[in-house]
GROMACS .gro file of C-alpha atoms in nm:
model
  137
    1UNK     CA    1  -0.427   0.485   0.776
    2UNK     CA    2  -0.704   0.237   0.715
    3UNK     CA    3  -1.034   0.189   0.812
    4UNK     CA    4  -0.976  -0.088   1.057
    5UNK     CA    5  -0.718   0.102   1.270
    6UNK     CA    6  -0.883   0.446   1.354
    7UNK     CA    7  -1.208   0.499   1.245
    8UNK     CA    8  -1.261   0.755   1.161
    9UNK     CA    9  -0.901   0.857   1.139
   10UNK     CA   10  -0.872   1.138   1.353
   11UNK     CA   11  -1.192   1.273   1.163
   12UNK     CA   12  -1.026   1.230   0.813
   13UNK     CA   13  -1.270   0.965   0.704
   14UNK     CA   14  -1.562   1.168   0.832
   15UNK     CA   15  -1.562   1.378   0.511
   16UNK     CA   16  -1.486   1.699   0.677
   17UNK     CA   17  -1.141   1.749   0.495
   18UNK     CA   18  -1.302   1.623   0.153
   19UNK     CA   19  -1.646   1.733   0.153
   20UNK     CA   20  -1.671   2.062   0.339
   21UNK     CA   21  -1.294   2.163   0.435
   22UNK     CA   22  -1.189   2.147   0.787
   23UNK     CA   23  -1.393   2.305   1.045
   24UNK     CA   24  -1.338   2.529   1.345
   25UNK     CA   25  -1.211   2.340   1.621
   26UNK     CA   26  -1.053   2.069   1.447
   27UNK     CA   27  -0.777   1.899   1.622
   28UNK     CA   28  -0.561   1.852   1.292
   29UNK     CA   29  -0.470   2.100   1.017
   30UNK     CA   30  -0.546   2.045   0.679
   31UNK     CA   31  -0.173   2.080   0.580
   32UNK     CA   32  -0.109   1.774   0.797
   33UNK     CA   33  -0.296   1.534   0.608
   34UNK     CA   34  -0.134   1.325   0.355
   35UNK     CA   35  -0.249   1.270  -0.019
   36UNK     CA   36  -0.281   0.879   0.061
   37UNK     CA   37  -0.492   0.975   0.340
   38UNK     CA   38  -0.715   1.192   0.117
   39UNK     CA   39  -0.737   0.944  -0.144
   40UNK     CA   40  -0.883   0.680   0.123
   41UNK     CA   41  -1.090   0.961   0.254
   42UNK     CA   42  -1.240   1.029  -0.103
   43UNK     CA   43  -1.314   0.656  -0.144
   44UNK     CA   44  -1.505   0.629   0.188
   45UNK     CA   45  -1.721   0.944   0.063
   46UNK     CA   46  -1.784   0.791  -0.273
   47UNK     CA   47  -1.909   0.469  -0.115
   48UNK     CA   48  -2.130   0.690   0.112
   49UNK     CA   49  -2.263   0.880  -0.130
   50UNK     CA   50  -2.326   0.538  -0.340
   51UNK     CA   51  -2.522   0.423  -0.039
   52UNK     CA   52  -2.694   0.722   0.088
   53UNK     CA   53  -2.526   0.749   0.408
   54UNK     CA   54  -2.241   0.945   0.600
   55UNK     CA   55  -1.866   0.896   0.538
   56UNK     CA   56  -1.841   0.874   0.916
   57UNK     CA   57  -2.100   0.560   0.905
   58UNK     CA   58  -1.904   0.410   0.597
   59UNK     CA   59  -1.563   0.428   0.796
   60UNK     CA   60  -1.728   0.253   1.092
   61UNK     CA   61  -1.885   0.006   0.898
   62UNK     CA   62  -1.574  -0.064   0.711
   63UNK     CA   63  -1.378  -0.101   1.037
   64UNK     CA   64  -1.642  -0.384   1.144
   65UNK     CA   65  -1.634  -0.560   0.812
   66UNK     CA   66  -1.268  -0.652   0.843
   67UNK     CA   67  -1.310  -0.909   1.128
   68UNK     CA   68  -1.635  -1.010   1.320
   69UNK     CA   69  -1.453  -0.942   1.633
   70UNK     CA   70  -1.342  -0.611   1.582
   71UNK     CA   71  -1.569  -0.355   1.740
   72UNK     CA   72  -1.500   0.030   1.689
   73UNK     CA   73  -1.512   0.254   1.977
   74UNK     CA   74  -1.682   0.586   1.921
   75UNK     CA   75  -1.555   0.926   1.977
   76UNK     CA   76  -1.785   1.155   1.933
   77UNK     CA   77  -1.755   1.509   2.055
   78UNK     CA   78  -2.110   1.599   1.966
   79UNK     CA   79  -2.460   1.449   2.031
   80UNK     CA   80  -2.503   1.464   1.617
   81UNK     CA   81  -2.191   1.279   1.593
   82UNK     CA   82  -2.299   1.028   1.829
   83UNK     CA   83  -2.623   0.958   1.668
   84UNK     CA   84  -2.466   0.943   1.320
   85UNK     CA   85  -2.210   0.699   1.438
   86UNK     CA   86  -2.451   0.480   1.587
   87UNK     CA   87  -2.642   0.467   1.264
   88UNK     CA   88  -2.343   0.258   1.100
   89UNK     CA   89  -2.407  -0.052   1.324
   90UNK     CA   90  -2.707  -0.098   1.114
   91UNK     CA   91  -2.483  -0.069   0.796
   92UNK     CA   92  -2.379  -0.364   0.613
   93UNK     CA   93  -2.103  -0.285   0.338
   94UNK     CA   94  -2.171  -0.456  -0.003
   95UNK     CA   95  -1.867  -0.650  -0.090
   96UNK     CA   96  -1.773  -0.437  -0.368
   97UNK     CA   97  -1.766  -0.128  -0.117
   98UNK     CA   98  -1.523  -0.320   0.087
   99UNK     CA   99  -1.303  -0.401  -0.200
  100UNK     CA  100  -1.288  -0.072  -0.318
  101UNK     CA  101  -1.222   0.080   0.031
  102UNK     CA  102  -0.951  -0.195   0.101
  103UNK     CA  103  -0.801  -0.113  -0.255
  104UNK     CA  104  -0.799   0.259  -0.201
  105UNK     CA  105  -0.613   0.185   0.152
  106UNK     CA  106  -0.360  -0.088   0.049
  107UNK     CA  107   0.017  -0.052   0.049
  108UNK     CA  108   0.291  -0.266  -0.019
  109UNK     CA  109   0.420  -0.479   0.272
  110UNK     CA  110   0.753  -0.499   0.132
  111UNK     CA  111   0.994  -0.763   0.297
  112UNK     CA  112   0.966  -1.000   0.477
  113UNK     CA  113   0.591  -1.045   0.374
  114UNK     CA  114   0.643  -1.050  -0.003
  115UNK     CA  115   0.935  -1.323   0.033
  116UNK     CA  116   0.696  -1.546   0.278
  117UNK     CA  117   0.402  -1.515   0.006
  118UNK     CA  118   0.655  -1.610  -0.267
  119UNK     CA  119   0.795  -1.915  -0.073
  120UNK     CA  120   0.453  -2.073  -0.029
  121UNK     CA  121   0.490  -2.307  -0.333
  122UNK     CA  122   0.833  -2.394  -0.201
  123UNK     CA  123   0.720  -2.445   0.160
  124UNK     CA  124   0.418  -2.615   0.111
  125UNK     CA  125   0.433  -2.799  -0.214
  126UNK     CA  126   0.117  -2.961  -0.327
  127UNK     CA  127  -0.090  -2.860  -0.035
  128UNK     CA  128   0.002  -2.490  -0.107
  129UNK     CA  129  -0.389  -2.440  -0.210
  130UNK     CA  130  -0.491  -2.555   0.107
  131UNK     CA  131  -0.319  -2.325   0.305
  132UNK     CA  132  -0.466  -1.971   0.360
  133UNK     CA  133  -0.241  -1.678   0.408
  134UNK     CA  134  -0.343  -1.349   0.581
  135UNK     CA  135  -0.278  -1.159   0.236
  136UNK     CA  136  -0.503  -1.410   0.085
  137UNK     CA  137  -0.805  -1.359   0.327
   0.00000   0.00000   0.00000
């Protein structure tokens, strides 16, 4: 789960499981949420607190910060959720906030990605510094 895959990740990144506990009517139970997902949610909460906005707004803005062509689809169940989510489109996350969120959600890609990354010098030789890989962007 990352900010770029499921904003706000079945409600996990909205703060309802890290701030106030699961609310009645939630589609998932607290027991179904992994510690990794909660760690990411806490990072979203921390950025939201720093910026004075909601966790949902940070999750949506994080999705938009990944690439200019990514546009999150809102899935609000209430008018309040919709209004809150729309506020994310005016939010521009600082570079440090995006880095903190990406670091919290990072995971080791493993083989073959690590092998490909290690082989850059061999494959590209001296022009390797001019080649931008996906892991470096």
